[in-house]
Structure formats: structure tokens, C-alpha cells
PDB file of C-alpha atoms in Angstrom:
ATOM      1  CA  UNK A 266      30.159  47.493 -35.861  1.00  0.00           C
ATOM      2  CA  UNK A 267      27.198  47.677 -33.306  1.00  0.00           C
ATOM      3  CA  UNK A 268      27.399  50.073 -30.678  1.00  0.00           C
ATOM      4  CA  UNK A 269      27.840  47.068 -28.281  1.00  0.00           C
ATOM      5  CA  UNK A 270      30.942  46.294 -29.506  1.00  0.00           C
ATOM      6  CA  UNK A 271      32.105  50.129 -29.931  1.00  0.00           C
ATOM      7  CA  UNK A 272      31.228  50.288 -26.206  1.00  0.00           C
ATOM      8  CA  UNK A 273      33.345  47.143 -25.314  1.00  0.00           C
ATOM      9  CA  UNK A 274      36.346  48.408 -27.638  1.00  0.00           C
ATOM     10  CA  UNK A 275      36.265  51.626 -25.105  1.00  0.00           C
ATOM     11  CA  UNK A 276      35.691  49.950 -22.053  1.00  0.00           C
ATOM     12  CA  UNK A 277      38.651  47.404 -22.783  1.00  0.00           C
ATOM     13  CA  UNK A 278      40.702  50.720 -23.783  1.00  0.00           C
ATOM     14  CA  UNK A 279      39.846  52.232 -20.462  1.00  0.00           C
ATOM     15  CA  UNK A 280      40.905  48.940 -18.412  1.00  0.00           C
ATOM     16  CA  UNK A 281      44.385  48.909 -19.954  1.00  0.00           C
ATOM     17  CA  UNK A 282      44.772  52.301 -18.585  1.00  0.00           C
ATOM     18  CA  UNK A 283      43.756  51.232 -15.741  1.00  0.00           C
ATOM     19  CA  UNK A 284      45.659  48.050 -14.993  1.00  0.00           C
ATOM     20  CA  UNK A 285      49.115  49.343 -16.316  1.00  0.00           C
ATOM     21  CA  UNK A 286      52.072  46.998 -16.526  1.00  0.00           C
ATOM     22  CA  UNK A 287      54.054  45.971 -13.551  1.00  0.00           C
ATOM     23  CA  UNK A 288      56.759  43.391 -13.522  1.00  0.00           C
ATOM     24  CA  UNK A 289      55.706  41.458 -10.716  1.00  0.00           C
ATOM     25  CA  UNK A 290      52.422  40.261 -11.104  1.00  0.00           C
ATOM     26  CA  UNK A 291      51.317  41.264  -7.688  1.00  0.00           C
ATOM     27  CA  UNK A 292      52.623  44.872  -7.647  1.00  0.00           C
ATOM     28  CA  UNK A 293      49.893  44.966 -10.030  1.00  0.00           C
ATOM     29  CA  UNK A 294      47.481  44.142  -6.903  1.00  0.00           C
ATOM     30  CA  UNK A 295      48.944  46.933  -4.664  1.00  0.00           C
ATOM     31  CA  UNK A 296      48.477  49.272  -7.803  1.00  0.00           C
ATOM     32  CA  UNK A 297      45.001  48.554  -8.707  1.00  0.00           C
ATOM     33  CA  UNK A 298      43.805  48.838  -5.152  1.00  0.00           C
ATOM     34  CA  UNK A 299      45.334  51.966  -5.180  1.00  0.00           C
ATOM     35  CA  UNK A 300      43.907  53.489  -8.074  1.00  0.00           C
ATOM     36  CA  UNK A 301      40.403  51.855  -6.831  1.00  0.00           C
ATOM     37  CA  UNK A 302      40.656  53.992  -3.536  1.00  0.00           C
ATOM     38  CA  UNK A 303      41.314  57.345  -5.557  1.00  0.00           C
ATOM     39  CA  UNK A 304      38.363  56.123  -7.714  1.00  0.00           C
ATOM     40  CA  UNK A 305      36.455  56.089  -4.599  1.00  0.00           C
ATOM     41  CA  UNK A 306      37.359  59.685  -3.155  1.00  0.00           C
ATOM     42  CA  UNK A 307      36.525  61.038  -6.816  1.00  0.00           C
ATOM     43  CA  UNK A 308      33.088  59.222  -6.729  1.00  0.00           C
ATOM     44  CA  UNK A 309      32.555  60.794  -3.215  1.00  0.00           C
ATOM     45  CA  UNK A 310      33.507  64.223  -4.609  1.00  0.00           C
ATOM     46  CA  UNK A 311      31.432  63.694  -7.731  1.00  0.00           C
ATOM     47  CA  UNK A 312      28.470  63.311  -4.957  1.00  0.00           C
ATOM     48  CA  UNK A 313      29.699  66.140  -3.044  1.00  0.00           C
ATOM     49  CA  UNK A 314      29.325  68.497  -6.424  1.00  0.00           C
ATOM     50  CA  UNK A 315      26.248  67.136  -7.644  1.00  0.00           C
ATOM     51  CA  UNK A 316      24.753  67.997  -3.892  1.00  0.00           C
ATOM     52  CA  UNK A 317      25.894  71.282  -4.117  1.00  0.00           C
ATOM     53  CA  UNK A 318      25.120  72.458  -7.691  1.00  0.00           C
ATOM     54  CA  UNK A 319      21.269  70.488  -6.970  1.00  0.00           C
ATOM     55  CA  UNK A 320      20.960  72.970  -3.686  1.00  0.00           C
ATOM     56  CA  UNK A 321      22.396  76.298  -5.297  1.00  0.00           C
ATOM     57  CA  UNK A 322      19.584  75.720  -7.918  1.00  0.00           C
ATOM     58  CA  UNK A 323      16.747  75.051  -5.143  1.00  0.00           C
ATOM     59  CA  UNK A 324      17.802  77.519  -3.363  1.00  0.00           C
ATOM     60  CA  UNK A 325      17.386  80.172  -6.933  1.00  0.00           C
ATOM     61  CA  UNK A 326      13.763  78.267  -7.381  1.00  0.00           C
ATOM     62  CA  UNK A 327      12.994  79.449  -4.199  1.00  0.00           C
ATOM     63  CA  UNK A 328      14.143  83.269  -4.782  1.00  0.00           C
ATOM     64  CA  UNK A 329      12.519  83.169  -8.520  1.00  0.00           C
ATOM     65  CA  UNK A 330       9.149  81.544  -6.430  1.00  0.00           C
ATOM     66  CA  UNK A 331       9.463  84.422  -4.007  1.00  0.00           C
ATOM     67  CA  UNK A 332       9.639  86.998  -6.632  1.00  0.00           C
ATOM     68  CA  UNK A 333       6.932  85.948  -8.351  1.00  0.00           C
ATOM     69  CA  UNK A 334       4.590  85.386  -5.515  1.00  0.00           C
ATOM     70  CA  UNK A 335       5.196  89.226  -5.093  1.00  0.00           C
ATOM     71  CA  UNK A 336       4.664  90.045  -8.660  1.00  0.00           C
ATOM     72  CA  UNK A 337       1.398  88.580  -7.977  1.00  0.00           C
ATOM     73  CA  UNK A 338       0.624  90.558  -5.056  1.00  0.00           C
ATOM     74  CA  UNK A 339       1.880  93.875  -7.245  1.00  0.00           C
ATOM     75  CA  UNK A 340      -0.810  92.620  -9.797  1.00  0.00           C
ATOM     76  CA  UNK A 341      -3.551  92.250  -7.230  1.00  0.00           C
ATOM     77  CA  UNK A 342      -2.929  95.616  -5.935  1.00  0.00           C
ATOM     78  CA  UNK A 343      -2.868  97.107  -9.153  1.00  0.00           C
ATOM     79  CA  UNK A 344      -6.519  95.509 -10.305  1.00  0.00           C
ATOM     80  CA  UNK A 345      -7.068  97.576  -7.046  1.00  0.00           C
ATOM     81  CA  UNK A 346      -5.963 100.647  -7.990  1.00  0.00           C
ATOM     82  CA  UNK A 347      -7.559 100.254 -11.386  1.00  0.00           C
ATOM     83  CA  UNK A 348      -4.156 100.221 -12.749  1.00  0.00           C
ATOM     84  CA  UNK A 349      -4.950  97.689 -15.605  1.00  0.00           C
ATOM     85  CA  UNK A 350      -1.569  98.527 -17.311  1.00  0.00           C
ATOM     86  CA  UNK A 351       0.463  97.467 -14.562  1.00  0.00           C
ATOM     87  CA  UNK A 352      -1.270  94.552 -13.499  1.00  0.00           C
ATOM     88  CA  UNK A 353      -0.217  93.522 -16.938  1.00  0.00           C
ATOM     89  CA  UNK A 354       3.127  94.448 -16.641  1.00  0.00           C
ATOM     90  CA  UNK A 355       3.423  92.504 -13.551  1.00  0.00           C
ATOM     91  CA  UNK A 356       1.641  89.404 -15.081  1.00  0.00           C
ATOM     92  CA  UNK A 357       4.099  89.264 -17.715  1.00  0.00           C
ATOM     93  CA  UNK A 358       7.037  89.724 -15.689  1.00  0.00           C
ATOM     94  CA  UNK A 359       5.529  86.422 -13.765  1.00  0.00           C
ATOM     95  CA  UNK A 360       5.118  84.419 -17.147  1.00  0.00           C
ATOM     96  CA  UNK A 361       8.660  85.042 -17.585  1.00  0.00           C
ATOM     97  CA  UNK A 362       9.835  83.886 -14.197  1.00  0.00           C
ATOM     98  CA  UNK A 363       7.272  80.870 -14.468  1.00  0.00           C
ATOM     99  CA  UNK A 364       9.267  79.725 -17.286  1.00  0.00           C
ATOM    100  CA  UNK A 365      12.627  80.100 -15.659  1.00  0.00           C
ATOM    101  CA  UNK A 366      11.151  77.951 -12.879  1.00  0.00           C
ATOM    102  CA  UNK A 367       9.907  75.279 -14.604  1.00  0.00           C
ATOM    103  CA  UNK A 368      13.495  75.431 -16.341  1.00  0.00           C
ATOM    104  CA  UNK A 369      14.822  74.884 -13.079  1.00  0.00           C
ATOM    105  CA  UNK A 370      12.637  72.402 -11.906  1.00  0.00           C
ATOM    106  CA  UNK A 371      13.747  69.959 -14.731  1.00  0.00           C
ATOM    107  CA  UNK A 372      17.367  70.906 -13.981  1.00  0.00           C
ATOM    108  CA  UNK A 373      16.890  69.991 -10.297  1.00  0.00           C
ATOM    109  CA  UNK A 374      15.386  66.330 -11.159  1.00  0.00           C
ATOM    110  CA  UNK A 375      17.864  65.470 -13.675  1.00  0.00           C
ATOM    111  CA  UNK A 376      20.583  66.457 -10.615  1.00  0.00           C
ATOM    112  CA  UNK A 377      18.524  64.245  -8.132  1.00  0.00           C
ATOM    113  CA  UNK A 378      18.926  61.537 -10.654  1.00  0.00           C
ATOM    114  CA  UNK A 379      22.604  61.820 -11.224  1.00  0.00           C
ATOM    115  CA  UNK A 380      23.166  61.932  -7.146  1.00  0.00           C
ATOM    116  CA  UNK A 381      21.440  58.606  -6.830  1.00  0.00           C
ATOM    117  CA  UNK A 382      22.894  57.144  -9.203  1.00  0.00           C
ATOM    118  CA  UNK A 383      26.201  58.167  -7.972  1.00  0.00           C
ATOM    119  CA  UNK A 384      25.474  56.913  -4.815  1.00  0.00           C
ATOM    120  CA  UNK A 385      24.507  53.741  -5.838  1.00  0.00           C
ATOM    121  CA  UNK A 386      27.782  53.870  -7.911  1.00  0.00           C
ATOM    122  CA  UNK A 387      29.874  54.807  -4.627  1.00  0.00           C
ATOM    123  CA  UNK A 388      28.540  51.935  -2.717  1.00  0.00           C
ATOM    124  CA  UNK A 389      28.727  49.056  -5.767  1.00  0.00           C
ATOM    125  CA  UNK A 390      32.547  50.012  -6.011  1.00  0.00           C
ATOM    126  CA  UNK A 391      33.308  50.279  -2.100  1.00  0.00           C
ATOM    127  CA  UNK A 392      31.469  47.177  -1.652  1.00  0.00           C
ATOM    128  CA  UNK A 393      33.852  45.301  -4.762  1.00  0.00           C
ATOM    129  CA  UNK A 394      36.912  47.311  -3.198  1.00  0.00           C
ATOM    130  CA  UNK A 395      36.771  45.694  -0.208  1.00  0.00           C
ATOM    131  CA  UNK A 396      36.317  42.238  -1.766  1.00  0.00           C
ATOM    132  CA  UNK A 397      39.193  42.560  -3.802  1.00  0.00           C
ATOM    133  CA  UNK A 398      41.491  43.871  -0.914  1.00  0.00           C
ATOM    134  CA  UNK A 399      40.766  40.438   0.747  1.00  0.00           C
ATOM    135  CA  UNK A 400      41.388  38.512  -2.229  1.00  0.00           C
ATOM    136  CA  UNK A 401      44.894  40.781  -2.573  1.00  0.00           C
ATOM    137  CA  UNK A 402      46.288  39.663   0.556  1.00  0.00           C
ATOM    138  CA  UNK A 403      45.452  35.588  -0.066  1.00  0.00           C
ATOM    139  CA  UNK A 404      46.626  36.015  -3.173  1.00  0.00           C
ATOM    140  CA  UNK A 405      49.989  37.919  -2.171  1.00  0.00           C
ATOM    141  CA  UNK A 406      50.247  35.329   0.787  1.00  0.00           C
ATOM    142  CA  UNK A 407      49.477  31.856  -0.988  1.00  0.00           C
ATOM    143  CA  UNK A 408      51.045  32.068  -4.770  1.00  0.00           C
ATOM    144  CA  UNK A 409      53.971  32.477  -5.742  1.00  0.00           C
ATOM    145  CA  UNK A 410      54.581  35.436  -8.374  1.00  0.00           C
ATOM    146  CA  UNK A 411      53.945  33.237 -11.024  1.00  0.00           C
ATOM    147  CA  UNK A 412      51.082  31.118  -9.859  1.00  0.00           C
ATOM    148  CA  UNK A 413      49.748  34.316  -9.349  1.00  0.00           C
ATOM    149  CA  UNK A 414      49.387  35.726 -12.220  1.00  0.00           C
ATOM    150  CA  UNK A 415      45.791  33.924 -13.367  1.00  0.00           C
ATOM    151  CA  UNK A 416      44.145  34.537 -10.249  1.00  0.00           C
ATOM    152  CA  UNK A 417      45.337  38.136 -10.449  1.00  0.00           C
ATOM    153  CA  UNK A 418      43.860  38.720 -13.913  1.00  0.00           C
ATOM    154  CA  UNK A 419      40.906  37.496 -13.078  1.00  0.00           C
ATOM    155  CA  UNK A 420      40.034  40.020 -10.096  1.00  0.00           C
ATOM    156  CA  UNK A 421      42.176  42.550 -11.726  1.00  0.00           C
ATOM    157  CA  UNK A 422      40.120  42.975 -14.912  1.00  0.00           C
ATOM    158  CA  UNK A 423      37.078  42.508 -12.925  1.00  0.00           C
ATOM    159  CA  UNK A 424      37.248  45.459 -11.008  1.00  0.00           C
ATOM    160  CA  UNK A 425      38.823  47.306 -13.492  1.00  0.00           C
ATOM    161  CA  UNK A 426      35.770  47.100 -15.735  1.00  0.00           C
ATOM    162  CA  UNK A 427      33.661  48.525 -12.800  1.00  0.00           C
ATOM    163  CA  UNK A 428      36.417  51.340 -12.214  1.00  0.00           C
ATOM    164  CA  UNK A 429      35.880  52.307 -16.112  1.00  0.00           C
ATOM    165  CA  UNK A 430      32.097  52.366 -15.765  1.00  0.00           C
ATOM    166  CA  UNK A 431      32.175  54.362 -12.552  1.00  0.00           C
ATOM    167  CA  UNK A 432      35.084  56.685 -14.504  1.00  0.00           C
ATOM    168  CA  UNK A 433      32.579  57.277 -16.834  1.00  0.00           C
ATOM    169  CA  UNK A 434      29.602  58.172 -15.230  1.00  0.00           C
ATOM    170  CA  UNK A 435      31.753  60.805 -12.909  1.00  0.00           C
ATOM    171  CA  UNK A 436      32.622  62.295 -15.908  1.00  0.00           C
ATOM    172  CA  UNK A 437      29.240  62.326 -17.713  1.00  0.00           C
ATOM    173  CA  UNK A 438      27.572  63.399 -14.196  1.00  0.00           C
ATOM    174  CA  UNK A 439      30.667  66.445 -14.136  1.00  0.00           C
ATOM    175  CA  UNK A 440      29.718  67.210 -17.674  1.00  0.00           C
ATOM    176  CA  UNK A 441      25.973  67.913 -16.684  1.00  0.00           C
ATOM    177  CA  UNK A 442      26.752  69.811 -13.557  1.00  0.00           C
ATOM    178  CA  UNK A 443      28.935  71.870 -15.621  1.00  0.00           C
ATOM    179  CA  UNK A 444      26.389  73.032 -18.142  1.00  0.00           C
ATOM    180  CA  UNK A 445      23.955  73.439 -15.404  1.00  0.00           C
ATOM    181  CA  UNK A 446      26.472  75.327 -13.474  1.00  0.00           C
ATOM    182  CA  UNK A 447      27.328  78.265 -16.385  1.00  0.00           C
ATOM    183  CA  UNK A 448      23.308  78.215 -16.703  1.00  0.00           C
ATOM    184  CA  UNK A 449      22.754  78.898 -13.344  1.00  0.00           C
ATOM    185  CA  UNK A 450      25.639  81.935 -12.853  1.00  0.00           C
ATOM    186  CA  UNK A 451      23.753  82.855 -16.062  1.00  0.00           C
ATOM    187  CA  UNK A 452      20.745  83.615 -13.775  1.00  0.00           C
ATOM    188  CA  UNK A 453      22.194  84.806 -11.020  1.00  0.00           C
ATOM    189  CA  UNK A 454      23.875  87.388 -13.136  1.00  0.00           C
ATOM    190  CA  UNK A 455      20.477  87.911 -14.144  1.00  0.00           C
ATOM    191  CA  UNK A 456      19.007  88.264 -11.005  1.00  0.00           C
ATOM    192  CA  UNK A 457      21.735  90.544  -9.592  1.00  0.00           C
ATOM    193  CA  UNK A 458      21.509  92.970 -12.521  1.00  0.00           C
ATOM    194  CA  UNK A 459      17.579  92.977 -11.865  1.00  0.00           C
ATOM    195  CA  UNK A 460      16.496  91.805 -15.345  1.00  0.00           C
ATOM    196  CA  UNK A 461      14.525  89.556 -13.529  1.00  0.00           C
ATOM    197  CA  UNK A 462      14.302  91.733 -10.919  1.00  0.00           C
ATOM    198  CA  UNK A 463      14.622  90.956  -7.010  1.00  0.00           C
ATOM    199  CA  UNK A 464      11.388  92.650  -6.274  1.00  0.00           C
ATOM    200  CA  UNK A 465      11.114  92.102  -2.828  1.00  0.00           C
ATOM    201  CA  UNK A 466      14.614  93.954  -1.930  1.00  0.00           C
ATOM    202  CA  UNK A 467      14.540  97.588  -3.640  1.00  0.00           C
ATOM    203  CA  UNK A 468      11.720  98.217  -4.476  1.00  0.00           C
ATOM    204  CA  UNK A 469      11.019  98.477  -8.464  1.00  0.00           C
ATOM    205  CA  UNK A 470       9.345 100.730 -11.390  1.00  0.00           C
ATOM    206  CA  UNK A 471       6.038  99.297 -10.432  1.00  0.00           C
ATOM    207  CA  UNK A 472       6.581  99.629  -6.688  1.00  0.00           C
ATOM    208  CA  UNK A 473       7.296 103.147  -7.096  1.00  0.00           C
ATOM    209  CA  UNK A 474       3.925 103.675  -9.485  1.00  0.00           C
ATOM    210  CA  UNK A 475       2.315 102.140  -6.882  1.00  0.00           C
ATOM    211  CA  UNK A 476       3.846 103.844  -4.211  1.00  0.00           C
ATOM    212  CA  UNK A 477       2.383 107.360  -5.949  1.00  0.00           C
ATOM    213  CA  UNK A 478      -1.101 105.913  -6.530  1.00  0.00           C
ATOM    214  CA  UNK A 479      -1.137 104.963  -2.840  1.00  0.00           C
ATOM    215  CA  UNK A 480       0.249 108.406  -1.592  1.00  0.00           C
ATOM    216  CA  UNK A 481      -2.147 110.136  -4.315  1.00  0.00           C
ATOM    217  CA  UNK A 482      -5.399 107.748  -3.450  1.00  0.00           C
ATOM    218  CA  UNK A 483      -4.192 107.560   0.107  1.00  0.00           C
ATOM    219  CA  UNK A 484      -7.310 106.395   2.098  1.00  0.00           C
ATOM    220  CA  UNK A 485      -9.342 105.416  -1.181  1.00  0.00           C
ATOM    221  CA  UNK A 486      -6.922 103.112  -2.251  1.00  0.00           C
ATOM    222  CA  UNK A 487      -6.615 101.487   1.312  1.00  0.00           C
ATOM    223  CA  UNK A 488     -10.694 101.378   1.313  1.00  0.00           C
ATOM    224  CA  UNK A 489     -10.572  99.606  -2.038  1.00  0.00           C
ATOM    225  CA  UNK A 490      -7.847  97.088  -1.356  1.00  0.00           C
ATOM    226  CA  UNK A 491     -10.342  96.202   2.478  1.00  0.00           C
ATOM    227  CA  UNK A 492     -13.028  96.016   0.316  1.00  0.00           C
ATOM    228  CA  UNK A 493     -12.217  93.811  -2.130  1.00  0.00           C
ATOM    229  CA  UNK A 494     -10.745  91.561   0.397  1.00  0.00           C
ATOM    230  CA  UNK A 495     -13.650  91.681   2.665  1.00  0.00           C
ATOM    231  CA  UNK A 496     -16.028  90.264  -0.567  1.00  0.00           C
ATOM    232  CA  UNK A 497     -13.655  86.794  -0.822  1.00  0.00           C
TER     233      UNK A 497
ATOM    234  CA  UNK B 208      26.520  35.869 -20.738  1.00  0.00           C
ATOM    235  CA  UNK B 209      27.376  38.838 -18.169  1.00  0.00           C
ATOM    236  CA  UNK B 210      26.025  41.820 -19.456  1.00  0.00           C
ATOM    237  CA  UNK B 211      26.828  45.294 -18.432  1.00  0.00           C
ATOM    238  CA  UNK B 212      24.609  48.182 -18.320  1.00  0.00           C
ATOM    239  CA  UNK B 213      26.885  51.183 -17.850  1.00  0.00           C
ATOM    240  CA  UNK B 214      26.366  52.930 -14.856  1.00  0.00           C
ATOM    241  CA  UNK B 215      23.793  50.527 -13.507  1.00  0.00           C
ATOM    242  CA  UNK B 216      25.864  47.483 -13.149  1.00  0.00           C
ATOM    243  CA  UNK B 217      25.910  43.560 -14.331  1.00  0.00           C
ATOM    244  CA  UNK B 218      23.465  41.419 -15.119  1.00  0.00           C
ATOM    245  CA  UNK B 219      23.384  37.655 -16.156  1.00  0.00           C
ATOM    246  CA  UNK B 220      21.569  37.012 -19.088  1.00  0.00           C
ATOM    247  CA  UNK B 221      20.708  33.188 -20.894  1.00  0.00           C
ATOM    248  CA  UNK B 222      22.978  33.113 -23.853  1.00  0.00           C
ATOM    249  CA  UNK B 223      20.120  32.313 -26.355  1.00  0.00           C
ATOM    250  CA  UNK B 224      19.450  36.221 -26.284  1.00  0.00           C
ATOM    251  CA  UNK B 225      22.068  37.156 -27.971  1.00  0.00           C
ATOM    252  CA  UNK B 226      20.799  37.384 -31.421  1.00  0.00           C
ATOM    253  CA  UNK B 227      17.737  39.112 -30.233  1.00  0.00           C
ATOM    254  CA  UNK B 228      20.384  41.554 -28.639  1.00  0.00           C
ATOM    255  CA  UNK B 229      22.051  42.022 -31.891  1.00  0.00           C
ATOM    256  CA  UNK B 230      19.079  42.792 -34.084  1.00  0.00           C
ATOM    257  CA  UNK B 231      18.077  45.974 -31.743  1.00  0.00           C
ATOM    258  CA  UNK B 232      22.093  46.660 -31.740  1.00  0.00           C
ATOM    259  CA  UNK B 233      21.867  46.940 -35.448  1.00  0.00           C
ATOM    260  CA  UNK B 234      18.448  49.191 -35.429  1.00  0.00           C
ATOM    261  CA  UNK B 235      20.612  51.224 -33.184  1.00  0.00           C
ATOM    262  CA  UNK B 236      23.543  51.986 -35.411  1.00  0.00           C
ATOM    263  CA  UNK B 237      20.926  52.784 -37.848  1.00  0.00           C
ATOM    264  CA  UNK B 238      18.803  55.260 -36.059  1.00  0.00           C
ATOM    265  CA  UNK B 239      21.761  57.055 -34.790  1.00  0.00           C
ATOM    266  CA  UNK B 240      23.253  57.074 -38.480  1.00  0.00           C
ATOM    267  CA  UNK B 241      19.957  58.557 -39.573  1.00  0.00           C
ATOM    268  CA  UNK B 242      19.561  61.057 -36.512  1.00  0.00           C
ATOM    269  CA  UNK B 243      16.301  59.565 -35.229  1.00  0.00           C
ATOM    270  CA  UNK B 244      16.613  60.432 -32.069  1.00  0.00           C
ATOM    271  CA  UNK B 245      12.833  59.040 -30.671  1.00  0.00           C
ATOM    272  CA  UNK B 246      13.562  55.558 -32.514  1.00  0.00           C
ATOM    273  CA  UNK B 247      17.233  55.800 -31.403  1.00  0.00           C
ATOM    274  CA  UNK B 248      16.247  56.070 -27.360  1.00  0.00           C
ATOM    275  CA  UNK B 249      13.307  53.742 -27.913  1.00  0.00           C
ATOM    276  CA  UNK B 250      15.794  51.220 -29.348  1.00  0.00           C
ATOM    277  CA  UNK B 251      17.945  51.627 -26.344  1.00  0.00           C
ATOM    278  CA  UNK B 252      15.014  51.687 -23.850  1.00  0.00           C
ATOM    279  CA  UNK B 253      14.099  48.514 -25.508  1.00  0.00           C
ATOM    280  CA  UNK B 254      17.355  47.146 -25.275  1.00  0.00           C
ATOM    281  CA  UNK B 255      17.517  47.587 -21.353  1.00  0.00           C
ATOM    282  CA  UNK B 256      14.640  46.367 -20.454  1.00  0.00           C
ATOM    283  CA  UNK B 257      15.034  43.160 -22.597  1.00  0.00           C
ATOM    284  CA  UNK B 258      17.830  42.966 -20.076  1.00  0.00           C
ATOM    285  CA  UNK B 259      16.453  43.860 -17.058  1.00  0.00           C
ATOM    286  CA  UNK B 260      13.288  41.404 -17.904  1.00  0.00           C
ATOM    287  CA  UNK B 261      15.432  38.414 -18.816  1.00  0.00           C
ATOM    288  CA  UNK B 262      18.387  38.570 -16.798  1.00  0.00           C
ATOM    289  CA  UNK B 263      19.406  38.285 -13.008  1.00  0.00           C
ATOM    290  CA  UNK B 264      21.160  41.340 -11.292  1.00  0.00           C
ATOM    291  CA  UNK B 265      24.909  39.992 -10.246  1.00  0.00           C
ATOM    292  CA  UNK B 266      25.927  40.314  -6.821  1.00  0.00           C
ATOM    293  CA  UNK B 267      27.887  43.714  -5.683  1.00  0.00           C
ATOM    294  CA  UNK B 268      30.535  41.430  -4.224  1.00  0.00           C
ATOM    295  CA  UNK B 269      31.414  39.324  -7.664  1.00  0.00           C
ATOM    296  CA  UNK B 270      34.521  40.528  -9.584  1.00  0.00           C
ATOM    297  CA  UNK B 271      33.727  39.058 -13.141  1.00  0.00           C
ATOM    298  CA  UNK B 272      34.144  40.499 -16.306  1.00  0.00           C
ATOM    299  CA  UNK B 273      31.444  40.970 -18.965  1.00  0.00           C
ATOM    300  CA  UNK B 274      30.961  39.880 -22.237  1.00  0.00           C
ATOM    301  CA  UNK B 275      28.754  42.569 -23.367  1.00  0.00           C
ATOM    302  CA  UNK B 276      28.791  46.584 -22.390  1.00  0.00           C
ATOM    303  CA  UNK B 277      25.679  47.922 -22.879  1.00  0.00           C
ATOM    304  CA  UNK B 278      25.505  52.017 -22.895  1.00  0.00           C
ATOM    305  CA  UNK B 279      23.750  53.941 -20.140  1.00  0.00           C
ATOM    306  CA  UNK B 280      20.171  54.202 -20.556  1.00  0.00           C
ATOM    307  CA  UNK B 281      20.414  57.868 -20.242  1.00  0.00           C
ATOM    308  CA  UNK B 282      22.799  58.229 -23.381  1.00  0.00           C
ATOM    309  CA  UNK B 283      21.815  61.276 -25.788  1.00  0.00           C
ATOM    310  CA  UNK B 284      22.175  60.389 -29.620  1.00  0.00           C
ATOM    311  CA  UNK B 285      24.544  62.884 -29.404  1.00  0.00           C
ATOM    312  CA  UNK B 286      26.460  61.065 -27.321  1.00  0.00           C
ATOM    313  CA  UNK B 287      25.852  57.660 -29.186  1.00  0.00           C
ATOM    314  CA  UNK B 288      27.786  59.830 -32.451  1.00  0.00           C
ATOM    315  CA  UNK B 289      30.620  60.776 -30.206  1.00  0.00           C
ATOM    316  CA  UNK B 290      30.700  56.599 -29.261  1.00  0.00           C
ATOM    317  CA  UNK B 291      31.494  56.228 -33.145  1.00  0.00           C
ATOM    318  CA  UNK B 292      33.726  58.926 -33.607  1.00  0.00           C
ATOM    319  CA  UNK B 293      35.777  57.987 -30.653  1.00  0.00           C
ATOM    320  CA  UNK B 294      35.637  61.334 -29.005  1.00  0.00           C
ATOM    321  CA  UNK B 295      34.849  63.344 -25.581  1.00  0.00           C
ATOM    322  CA  UNK B 296      34.234  61.007 -22.834  1.00  0.00           C
ATOM    323  CA  UNK B 297      34.042  57.579 -25.222  1.00  0.00           C
ATOM    324  CA  UNK B 298      37.455  58.342 -26.691  1.00  0.00           C
ATOM    325  CA  UNK B 299      39.257  54.773 -26.145  1.00  0.00           C
TER     326      UNK B 299
END
């Protein structure tokens, strides 16, 4: 069996669950409409969740960028103080951060495209729900239960397929967001523990070493820095 | 025929394209079985590209059922495997 047949079978199964079986086919309309509104709420929640996750990653990225700039400064300062060993250490850490940052960039762009897709899905679904709502009222007003049957199955099937599709889109987006959330938490933990030290806050061993030098070197170090800057 | 690209919407495509569609579909199945990710991705992209080229987008206001359901463009090889196994969100 091909992939397309399998997909059709999966969607059909999900549609059956959405349609339900009402005694009076006209009740099917109300039942479906209720489900549609529920789903629309879910899409909206999905969009909000993806947006929040994306913001969190962007925030982490900017923290890492700040740390990275700080390390760059430290390296430059170390070079000026003729402490190549410290400069190397700082640059090694900066490299580590660059890897993290480019990982975050990828995740942010994945979430951005999920966000875009869900926003589109929301638009499509709400247009269809609106069309369905007006059809539903017409059918209920004009047809007997028996006559309504055919009219109902057309529109209910059409919108149920959309719902099955949108439902799966939300689930896929949620799965992706979950994975990234787990990684974001791990990264936060690393930042907290100081493995990817937040160099801007308390001051680490490099800072302390540099502090020693600047204490020792005093005027000379200051002079060297200024000289180097003047040369640029 | 009406084709739904999941996560994207429906397209009206001439029924004469059915054989072409089938051919690509069979190849995709082969690549999934072999675990050939690169060719699988290319196959799926070809399939979707063909629908975009040959099809006319169905209006959002139309409530119609599709004849063919095409998986989302970013479906991974692992997800395609799940489709065949009937697991995860691809459980019927």
C-alpha cells in the first residue's frame, strides 16, 4: 500500500471519530460545529505556545550573544596583558557558545515556520467554520431529517477532513515545541550552573585572573590597553 | 481530482496526473523501506512540487472532500515509517 493510501486511511479514521453518530442527522451538524469551535481554540492555543517557545529561545540566544561578546572582550584584554593562555581559554569558551547559538538559530527558524503554518491553518479553518455555520442554519431550517442527510454528509465530511488535518498539524507542532522546550530547559540549567557561565554577572576565574593582573600591572596594563586602542 | 497537501490545503488537479502521482508514491515507499532519507525527501518534494505546478488551489470557503491525501512537506523519514506502522500521531 502506498504512502498516499495510508495517509487517506489515517485521515478517514480521524474523520470518523470527529463526525460521531447522532440519531437525528441534524444533530450531527451541531455536534460538528461544537467540535470545530473547540479545534479553533486549540489552534489558537497552539499558535500562542509556539510563539512563547520561540520568544524563550530568542531570549536565550541574546543571553548567549552577550556572554560571547564578553568573552571576546576578555580575550582581547588578556592579549593586551600578554596572557595568551587566558585569551585561548576565553576563545575556547566563545567557540562553545557559537555552536549553541547556531543550534538556537535553527530551532528558532523551525518554530517560526511552525508558527506561520498554524496561523494559516487558523485562517483556513475559521473561514470554513463560518461557511459551515451558515450552511448548517439553512439545512436545519429548510430540510426534514431525511432530506437533510445528504446535504449534511457533504459539508460535514468536507470540514471534518480539514479538522483532521489541522488536528494533526497542531500535534506535530506540539511535538516539535516539546522537544525544543526540553532542550531549552537543559540550556537554562547549564547557564544557571555556570557551565556556560553567565560571565556578565558575577565574575569567573578569567575575570579574577584579569583582576589580579590589572591590580599588579596597574598603570602599565591600562597604558597598554589604551595604546592598543589608539593604534586601531 | 481534489488533492489535499496536509498542513497546506487542497488543490484541484487534472485526473490525468494520477499515474504520475502513483509512480512517485511507489518510489517513496521504496525509499522509506530502504531508509534512504535523501531520496525520500526528494521524492516527497517532487510529489508536492508537481501538485503545486499542475494544481489550482481550492478556495478556503469550499467544503469538499479530497480524493488524495498527501503528507505534509516537512514529514520526516521517521514519521513516514510511523505512517506505515500506524503509530504516533499517524495512528488511524
